[in-house]
Amino acid sequence: MKVAFIGLGNMGLPMSKNLVKANYEVYGLNRSKGREQLFAEAGGKTGYSLPELARIADVMMTCLPFPADVEEVFLGSDGIVANGHAGQILIDFSTVSPDLNHKIEKEAAKKGIEFLDAPVSGGNFGAESGTLSIMVGGKKEVFHKVYPLFEVLGKQIYHTGPVGSGTIIKLINQYMVGVHTQAASEAFIIGEKMGIDGPLMFDILNASYAQSRIFERHYTNFIAQNQFQAGFALKLLFKDLTLVQKMAEDNDINLPIGKPITSLFQQAKESSHGDKDMSAMVLYVKELQK
Ligand code: NAD
C-alpha cells in the first residue's frame, strides 16, 4: 500500500515518521523543503509533486494549517481530487470546517474517491508517541479499511458518524481548549500580581477543581520553562475559534463567551504572539496589566 502524507509540520512530520517506522511505504510532501529533508532522513520517500502523488498513492493523508491550504491541496487544479483515481481513500487530519469537509467529499465522490475527516487531538507529543485521539467522520466501511493506519497514529480512535462529524467534535474540543487557555492565563497572572509563588500555586490548583489538562500542559511545558516555542501555534487556535464561531452562527447557537474569546486570541495573535505556542496567551494577558 502506497501512502502519501502532505504537510510535514509539528503534527504531520511525527505522524508520517510513525507510519514509516510501522513499515508502510510513505511519500512525504511539504511546502518548505527542510521538513521533507527531515522526513527523508527518517526513511520516508520525497521528491514527488502533488499531482504525481495523487496518481500513485492508495491513501492520501493531509495535515495542513489553514482551511485555504486544505481547499487548495484537495480541490485546486493541481490538487488531489483532480489527479486522484477511483477507489483511492483521502484522509484529512487538519482542523477545518464541516462545510469544507462536505465540499471535498462531494467533489471526491464524483470520481469514486472516498473521503474521511479525521481531526486529531493530543498535540505534537501525542503525534510523536503515536497516542493521538482521532475522530473520524465518513463511511464506516472506509473507516475500517484504513483502521490499521489509524492504529499506528493514535490510541483513542473513534468513528463519529458521517463526514464532518469528526470535525464538529474537534471544534467543540478546540472551544474548550480556548476557554481553558484563557482561564489558565488569567489565573496565573492573578497569582503573580498578588505575590503567590508560581510552582506552589500550580501544585495546589493542579490537585483542585481548577485542574485541567490545558493548565497542566501550559504551566509545565511552557510557563514554568519560560519558553513558548509552538507545539500548537496561537494563530492556529485563533483559526479554530473562528471556525467554532462560524459553525455556531450558521446553526443559531449562542455562545456567550465565544466572541470575546475569539477577539482576545485575535489581539494576542496580532500583538506578535501568533507564531508562539498557544500558552503564550499568558504573555498577552501580562501585557494588558498596568
Ligand atoms: P504546522 O504549521 O506546524 O504544519 C503545517 C505544515 O504544512 C507546514 O510544514 C507547512 O509548510 C505545510 N504546508 C502548508 N501548506 C502546504 C501545501 N500547500 N503543500 C504542502 N505543505 C504545506 O501545523 P501543525 O501544528 O502541524 O497543524 C496542522 C493541522 O493540525 C492544523 O489544522 C492544526 O489546527 C491541526 N492540529 C494541530 C495540533 C498541534 O498540537 N500542533 C493538534 C491537533 C490538530
GROMACS .gro file of C-alpha atoms and ligand atoms in nm:
model
  334
    1MET     CA    1   0.000   0.000   0.000
    2LYS     CA    2   0.135   0.342  -0.100
    3VAL     CA    3   0.058   0.622   0.147
    4ALA     CA    4   0.120   0.992   0.072
    5PHE     CA    5   0.140   1.246   0.354
    6ILE     CA    6   0.101   1.616   0.269
    7GLY     CA    7   0.202   1.870   0.537
    8LEU     CA    8   0.504   1.765   0.744
    9GLY     CA    9   0.466   2.022   1.023
   10ASN     CA   10   0.455   1.990   1.400
   11MET     CA   11   0.194   1.716   1.365
   12GLY     CA   12   0.244   1.574   1.017
   13LEU     CA   13   0.618   1.503   1.047
   14PRO     CA   14   0.597   1.281   1.358
   15MET     CA   15   0.277   1.116   1.230
   16SER     CA   16   0.431   1.029   0.893
   17LYS     CA   17   0.752   0.911   1.061
   18ASN     CA   18   0.548   0.670   1.275
   19LEU     CA   19   0.395   0.525   0.958
   20VAL     CA   20   0.746   0.474   0.815
   21LYS     CA   21   0.850   0.304   1.140
   22ALA     CA   22   0.550   0.072   1.105
   23ASN     CA   23   0.691  -0.033   0.764
   24TYR     CA   24   0.443   0.145   0.540
   25GLU     CA   25   0.566   0.286   0.208
   26VAL     CA   26   0.519   0.657   0.281
   27TYR     CA   27   0.572   0.950   0.045
   28GLY     CA   28   0.600   1.294   0.207
   29LEU     CA   29   0.541   1.641   0.064
   30ASN     CA   30   0.579   1.976   0.238
   31ARG     CA   31   0.582   2.339   0.127
   32SER     CA   32   0.916   2.414   0.297
   33LYS     CA   33   1.173   2.161   0.185
   34GLY     CA   34   1.368   2.145   0.515
   35ARG     CA   35   1.082   1.940   0.663
   36GLU     CA   36   1.098   1.698   0.369
   37GLN     CA   37   1.468   1.654   0.439
   38LEU     CA   38   1.389   1.552   0.799
   39PHE     CA   39   1.130   1.306   0.668
   40ALA     CA   40   1.378   1.159   0.417
   41GLU     CA   41   1.635   1.115   0.697
   42ALA     CA   42   1.374   0.905   0.881
   43GLY     CA   43   1.332   0.674   0.580
   44GLY     CA   44   1.042   0.849   0.404
   45LYS     CA   45   1.024   0.895   0.027
   46THR     CA   46   1.034   1.250  -0.111
   47GLY     CA   47   1.083   1.434  -0.439
   48TYR     CA   48   0.735   1.386  -0.590
   49SER     CA   49   0.487   1.658  -0.684
   50LEU     CA   50   0.131   1.666  -0.554
   51PRO     CA   51  -0.026   1.551  -0.886
   52GLU     CA   52   0.229   1.266  -0.905
   53LEU     CA   53   0.144   1.154  -0.553
   54ALA     CA   54  -0.230   1.178  -0.621
   55ARG     CA   55  -0.181   0.949  -0.920
   56ILE     CA   56   0.021   0.677  -0.741
   57ALA     CA   57  -0.100   0.671  -0.379
   58ASP     CA   58  -0.368   0.436  -0.249
   59VAL     CA   59  -0.422   0.655   0.056
   60MET     CA   60  -0.362   1.033   0.065
   61MET     CA   61  -0.325   1.193   0.407
   62THR     CA   62  -0.309   1.568   0.482
   63CYS     CA   63  -0.229   1.769   0.795
   64LEU     CA   64  -0.230   2.133   0.685
   65PRO     CA   65  -0.258   2.458   0.880
   66PHE     CA   66  -0.549   2.659   0.737
   67PRO     CA   67  -0.874   2.585   0.551
   68ALA     CA   68  -0.742   2.770   0.244
   69ASP     CA   69  -0.441   2.532   0.231
   70VAL     CA   70  -0.669   2.230   0.262
   71GLU     CA   71  -0.905   2.356  -0.010
   72GLU     CA   72  -0.615   2.427  -0.248
   73VAL     CA   73  -0.444   2.091  -0.188
   74PHE     CA   74  -0.765   1.889  -0.234
   75LEU     CA   75  -0.961   2.092  -0.488
   76GLY     CA   76  -0.703   2.305  -0.676
   77SER     CA   77  -0.637   2.231  -1.044
   78ASP     CA   78  -0.307   2.061  -0.949
   79GLY     CA   79  -0.466   1.908  -0.643
   80ILE     CA   80  -0.554   1.567  -0.511
   81VAL     CA   81  -0.907   1.524  -0.645
   82ALA     CA   82  -0.819   1.646  -0.997
   83ASN     CA   83  -0.538   1.391  -1.016
   84GLY     CA   84  -0.675   1.114  -0.797
   85HIS     CA   85  -0.840   0.788  -0.901
   86ALA     CA   86  -1.143   0.577  -0.817
   87GLY     CA   87  -1.102   0.359  -0.508
   88GLN     CA   88  -0.849   0.594  -0.352
   89ILE     CA   89  -0.903   0.699   0.012
   90LEU     CA   90  -0.837   1.056   0.128
   91ILE     CA   91  -0.789   1.131   0.499
   92ASP     CA   92  -0.769   1.489   0.625
   93PHE     CA   93  -0.625   1.528   0.976
   94SER     CA   94  -0.637   1.912   0.963
   95THR     CA   95  -0.884   2.112   1.167
   96VAL     CA   96  -1.116   2.289   0.920
   97SER     CA   97  -1.493   2.338   0.895
   98PRO     CA   98  -1.753   2.066   0.846
   99ASP     CA   99  -1.867   2.262   0.536
  100LEU     CA  100  -1.524   2.224   0.376
  101ASN     CA  101  -1.525   1.853   0.465
  102HIS     CA  102  -1.858   1.815   0.281
  103LYS     CA  103  -1.734   2.011  -0.021
  104ILE     CA  104  -1.430   1.784  -0.058
  105GLU     CA  105  -1.642   1.470  -0.003
  106LYS     CA  106  -1.881   1.580  -0.280
  107GLU     CA  107  -1.607   1.654  -0.535
  108ALA     CA  108  -1.419   1.334  -0.448
  109ALA     CA  109  -1.735   1.122  -0.483
  110LYS     CA  110  -1.776   1.241  -0.846
  111LYS     CA  111  -1.458   1.043  -0.925
  112GLY     CA  112  -1.532   0.746  -0.698
  113ILE     CA  113  -1.280   0.868  -0.439
  114GLU     CA  114  -1.359   0.820  -0.069
  115PHE     CA  115  -1.305   1.094   0.190
  116LEU     CA  116  -1.272   1.085   0.570
  117ASP     CA  117  -1.234   1.385   0.800
  118ALA     CA  118  -1.008   1.271   1.082
  119PRO     CA  119  -0.905   1.559   1.306
  120VAL     CA  120  -0.669   1.472   1.588
  121SER     CA  121  -0.605   1.579   1.945
  122GLY     CA  122  -0.309   1.515   2.171
  123GLY     CA  123  -0.060   1.769   2.040
  124ASN     CA  124   0.285   1.709   1.899
  125PHE     CA  125   0.366   1.485   2.198
  126GLY     CA  126   0.070   1.261   2.107
  127ALA     CA  127   0.182   1.267   1.743
  128GLU     CA  128   0.536   1.160   1.837
  129SER     CA  129   0.427   0.886   2.076
  130GLY     CA  130   0.150   0.756   1.848
  131THR     CA  131  -0.113   0.821   2.114
  132LEU     CA  132  -0.339   1.073   1.942
  133SER     CA  133  -0.715   1.081   1.975
  134ILE     CA  134  -0.855   1.055   1.622
  135MET     CA  135  -1.219   1.140   1.548
  136VAL     CA  136  -1.322   1.008   1.210
  137GLY     CA  137  -1.625   1.106   1.004
  138GLY     CA  138  -1.721   0.914   0.691
  139LYS     CA  139  -1.844   0.576   0.568
  140LYS     CA  140  -1.792   0.304   0.828
  141GLU     CA  141  -1.657   0.052   0.574
  142VAL     CA  142  -1.394   0.304   0.458
  143PHE     CA  143  -1.302   0.376   0.821
  144HIS     CA  144  -1.248   0.001   0.879
  145LYS     CA  145  -1.032  -0.030   0.566
  146VAL     CA  146  -0.780   0.225   0.695
  147TYR     CA  147  -0.815   0.142   1.065
  148PRO     CA  148  -0.467  -0.022   1.079
  149LEU     CA  149  -0.315   0.309   0.970
  150PHE     CA  150  -0.505   0.496   1.242
  151GLU     CA  151  -0.380   0.240   1.497
  152VAL     CA  152  -0.022   0.341   1.419
  153LEU     CA  153  -0.102   0.707   1.485
  154GLY     CA  154  -0.341   0.703   1.777
  155LYS     CA  155  -0.472   0.527   2.082
  156GLN     CA  156  -0.831   0.655   2.104
  157ILE     CA  157  -0.979   0.606   1.759
  158TYR     CA  158  -1.347   0.686   1.713
  159HIS     CA  159  -1.584   0.656   1.420
  160THR     CA  160  -1.807   0.958   1.486
  161GLY     CA  161  -2.068   0.930   1.206
  162PRO     CA  162  -2.092   1.086   0.857
  163VAL     CA  163  -1.830   1.315   0.701
  164GLY     CA  164  -1.798   1.635   0.907
  165SER     CA  165  -1.888   1.475   1.241
  166GLY     CA  166  -1.524   1.429   1.344
  167THR     CA  167  -1.467   1.799   1.276
  168ILE     CA  168  -1.771   1.906   1.481
  169ILE     CA  169  -1.636   1.721   1.787
  170LYS     CA  170  -1.285   1.856   1.726
  171LEU     CA  171  -1.417   2.213   1.711
  172ILE     CA  172  -1.603   2.162   2.040
  173ASN     CA  173  -1.271   2.040   2.184
  174GLN     CA  174  -1.095   2.350   2.050
  175TYR     CA  175  -1.357   2.578   2.201
  176MET     CA  176  -1.282   2.424   2.540
  177VAL     CA  177  -0.907   2.447   2.477
  178GLY     CA  178  -0.952   2.821   2.411
  179VAL     CA  179  -1.161   2.877   2.723
  180HIS     CA  180  -0.923   2.675   2.941
  181THR     CA  181  -0.622   2.856   2.795
  182GLN     CA  182  -0.776   3.192   2.877
  183ALA     CA  183  -0.871   3.078   3.229
  184ALA     CA  184  -0.522   2.937   3.296
  185SER     CA  185  -0.353   3.253   3.164
  186GLU     CA  186  -0.563   3.488   3.374
  187ALA     CA  187  -0.530   3.263   3.683
  188PHE     CA  188  -0.154   3.269   3.652
  189ILE     CA  189  -0.147   3.649   3.622
  190ILE     CA  190  -0.374   3.692   3.928
  191GLY     CA  191  -0.137   3.474   4.133
  192GLU     CA  192   0.170   3.660   4.007
  193LYS     CA  193   0.024   4.008   4.072
  194MET     CA  194  -0.090   3.901   4.420
  195GLY     CA  195   0.259   3.773   4.506
  196ILE     CA  196   0.186   3.399   4.512
  197ASP     CA  197   0.470   3.160   4.430
  198GLY     CA  198   0.407   3.010   4.081
  199PRO     CA  199   0.511   2.647   4.149
  200LEU     CA  200   0.314   2.645   4.478
  201MET     CA  201   0.002   2.777   4.308
  202PHE     CA  202   0.038   2.525   4.027
  203ASP     CA  203   0.071   2.231   4.270
  204ILE     CA  204  -0.239   2.334   4.463
  205LEU     CA  205  -0.461   2.416   4.164
  206ASN     CA  206  -0.345   2.106   3.983
  207ALA     CA  207  -0.480   1.898   4.271
  208SER     CA  208  -0.803   2.101   4.298
  209TYR     CA  209  -1.114   2.155   4.085
  210ALA     CA  210  -0.929   2.417   3.880
  211GLN     CA  211  -0.715   2.138   3.735
  212SER     CA  212  -0.727   2.087   3.358
  213ARG     CA  213  -0.502   1.915   3.106
  214ILE     CA  214  -0.454   2.253   2.943
  215PHE     CA  215  -0.349   2.420   3.271
  216GLU     CA  216  -0.101   2.136   3.334
  217ARG     CA  217   0.034   2.143   2.977
  218HIS     CA  218   0.073   2.521   2.964
  219TYR     CA  219   0.231   2.554   3.305
  220THR     CA  220   0.468   2.255   3.299
  221ASN     CA  221   0.595   2.275   2.942
  222PHE     CA  222   0.586   2.647   2.875
  223ILE     CA  223   0.519   2.894   3.160
  224ALA     CA  224   0.749   2.723   3.412
  225GLN     CA  225   1.020   2.689   3.146
  226ASN     CA  226   0.969   3.046   3.024
  227GLN     CA  227   0.978   2.919   2.664
  228PHE     CA  228   0.694   2.939   2.416
  229GLN     CA  229   0.814   2.761   2.104
  230ALA     CA  230   0.500   2.635   1.931
  231GLY     CA  231   0.374   2.288   1.987
  232PHE     CA  232   0.041   2.426   1.875
  233ALA     CA  233   0.066   2.783   1.747
  234LEU     CA  234  -0.157   3.051   1.898
  235LYS     CA  235  -0.257   3.161   1.546
  236LEU     CA  236  -0.392   2.808   1.482
  237LEU     CA  237  -0.604   2.822   1.798
  238PHE     CA  238  -0.737   3.158   1.678
  239LYS     CA  239  -0.821   2.988   1.345
  240ASP     CA  240  -1.009   2.713   1.532
  241LEU     CA  241  -1.203   2.960   1.747
  242THR     CA  242  -1.303   3.145   1.429
  243LEU     CA  243  -1.427   2.815   1.286
  244VAL     CA  244  -1.627   2.747   1.605
  245GLN     CA  245  -1.784   3.095   1.586
  246LYS     CA  246  -1.884   3.044   1.223
  247MET     CA  247  -2.032   2.699   1.294
  248ALA     CA  248  -2.226   2.842   1.590
  249GLU     CA  249  -2.358   3.141   1.391
  250ASP     CA  250  -2.460   2.925   1.095
  251ASN     CA  251  -2.656   2.699   1.328
  252ASP     CA  252  -2.815   2.960   1.559
  253ILE     CA  253  -2.608   2.854   1.858
  254ASN     CA  254  -2.549   3.133   2.108
  255LEU     CA  255  -2.204   3.108   2.271
  256PRO     CA  256  -2.189   3.384   2.533
  257ILE     CA  257  -1.809   3.395   2.556
  258GLY     CA  258  -1.739   3.279   2.200
  259LYS     CA  259  -1.696   3.628   2.057
  260PRO     CA  260  -1.484   3.778   2.340
  261ILE     CA  261  -1.254   3.475   2.350
  262THR     CA  262  -1.208   3.479   1.972
  263SER     CA  263  -1.139   3.853   1.983
  264LEU     CA  264  -0.878   3.810   2.261
  265PHE     CA  265  -0.695   3.546   2.058
  266GLN     CA  266  -0.705   3.773   1.754
  267GLN     CA  267  -0.548   4.057   1.955
  268ALA     CA  268  -0.282   3.824   2.100
  269LYS     CA  269  -0.202   3.693   1.751
  270GLU     CA  270  -0.173   4.046   1.614
  271SER     CA  271   0.047   4.163   1.903
  272SER     CA  272   0.340   3.942   1.796
  273HIS     CA  273   0.245   3.619   1.976
  274GLY     CA  274   0.083   3.443   1.678
  275ASP     CA  275   0.370   3.208   1.594
  276LYS     CA  276   0.434   3.118   1.958
  277ASP     CA  277   0.264   2.832   2.138
  278MET     CA  278  -0.099   2.892   2.241
  279SER     CA  279   0.019   2.908   2.605
  280ALA     CA  280   0.174   3.247   2.513
  281MET     CA  281  -0.173   3.391   2.583
  282VAL     CA  282  -0.028   3.440   2.933
  283LEU     CA  283   0.227   3.685   2.784
  284TYR     CA  284  -0.050   3.881   2.617
  285VAL     CA  285  -0.259   3.896   2.939
  286LYS     CA  286   0.055   4.019   3.116
  287GLU     CA  287   0.088   4.299   2.859
  288LEU     CA  288  -0.269   4.408   2.938
  289GLN     CA  289  -0.172   4.482   3.302
  290LYS     CA  290  -0.082   4.834   3.416
  291NAD     P1  291   0.231   2.340   1.115
  291NAD     O1  292   0.217   2.481   1.068
  291NAD     O2  293   0.337   2.304   1.212
  291NAD     O3  294   0.249   2.243   0.990
  291NAD     C1  295   0.181   2.254   0.868
  291NAD     C2  296   0.277   2.216   0.756
  291NAD     O4  297   0.204   2.216   0.633
  291NAD     C3  298   0.394   2.314   0.741
  291NAD     O5  299   0.516   2.240   0.745
  291NAD     C4  300   0.371   2.380   0.605
  291NAD     O6  301   0.491   2.408   0.537
  291NAD     C5  302   0.292   2.271   0.534
  291NAD     N1  303   0.209   2.322   0.423
  291NAD     C6  304   0.125   2.428   0.424
  291NAD     N2  305   0.064   2.438   0.304
  291NAD     C7  306   0.111   2.338   0.227
  291NAD     C8  307   0.087   2.295   0.095
  291NAD     N3  308   0.003   2.360   0.015
  291NAD     N4  309   0.151   2.186   0.049
  291NAD     C9  310   0.239   2.118   0.129
  291NAD     N5  311   0.266   2.154   0.255
  291NAD    C10  312   0.203   2.262   0.303
  291NAD     O7  313   0.087   2.300   1.170
  291NAD     P2  314   0.051   2.180   1.272
  291NAD     O8  315   0.066   2.229   1.411
  291NAD     O9  316   0.120   2.056   1.228
  291NAD    O10  317  -0.106   2.169   1.245
  291NAD    C11  318  -0.157   2.110   1.124
  291NAD    C12  319  -0.308   2.093   1.140
  291NAD    O11  320  -0.334   2.008   1.251
  291NAD    C13  321  -0.381   2.226   1.169
  291NAD    O12  322  -0.505   2.224   1.103
  291NAD    C14  323  -0.396   2.224   1.319
  291NAD    O13  324  -0.507   2.302   1.362
  291NAD    C15  325  -0.415   2.075   1.348
  291NAD     N6  326  -0.373   2.030   1.481
  291NAD    C16  327  -0.255   2.072   1.537
  291NAD    C17  328  -0.219   2.026   1.663
  291NAD    C18  329  -0.089   2.068   1.731
  291NAD    O14  330  -0.076   2.046   1.853
  291NAD     N7  331   0.006   2.126   1.662
  291NAD    C19  332  -0.300   1.937   1.732
  291NAD    C20  333  -0.417   1.894   1.671
  291NAD    C21  334  -0.453   1.941   1.545
   0.00000   0.00000   0.00000
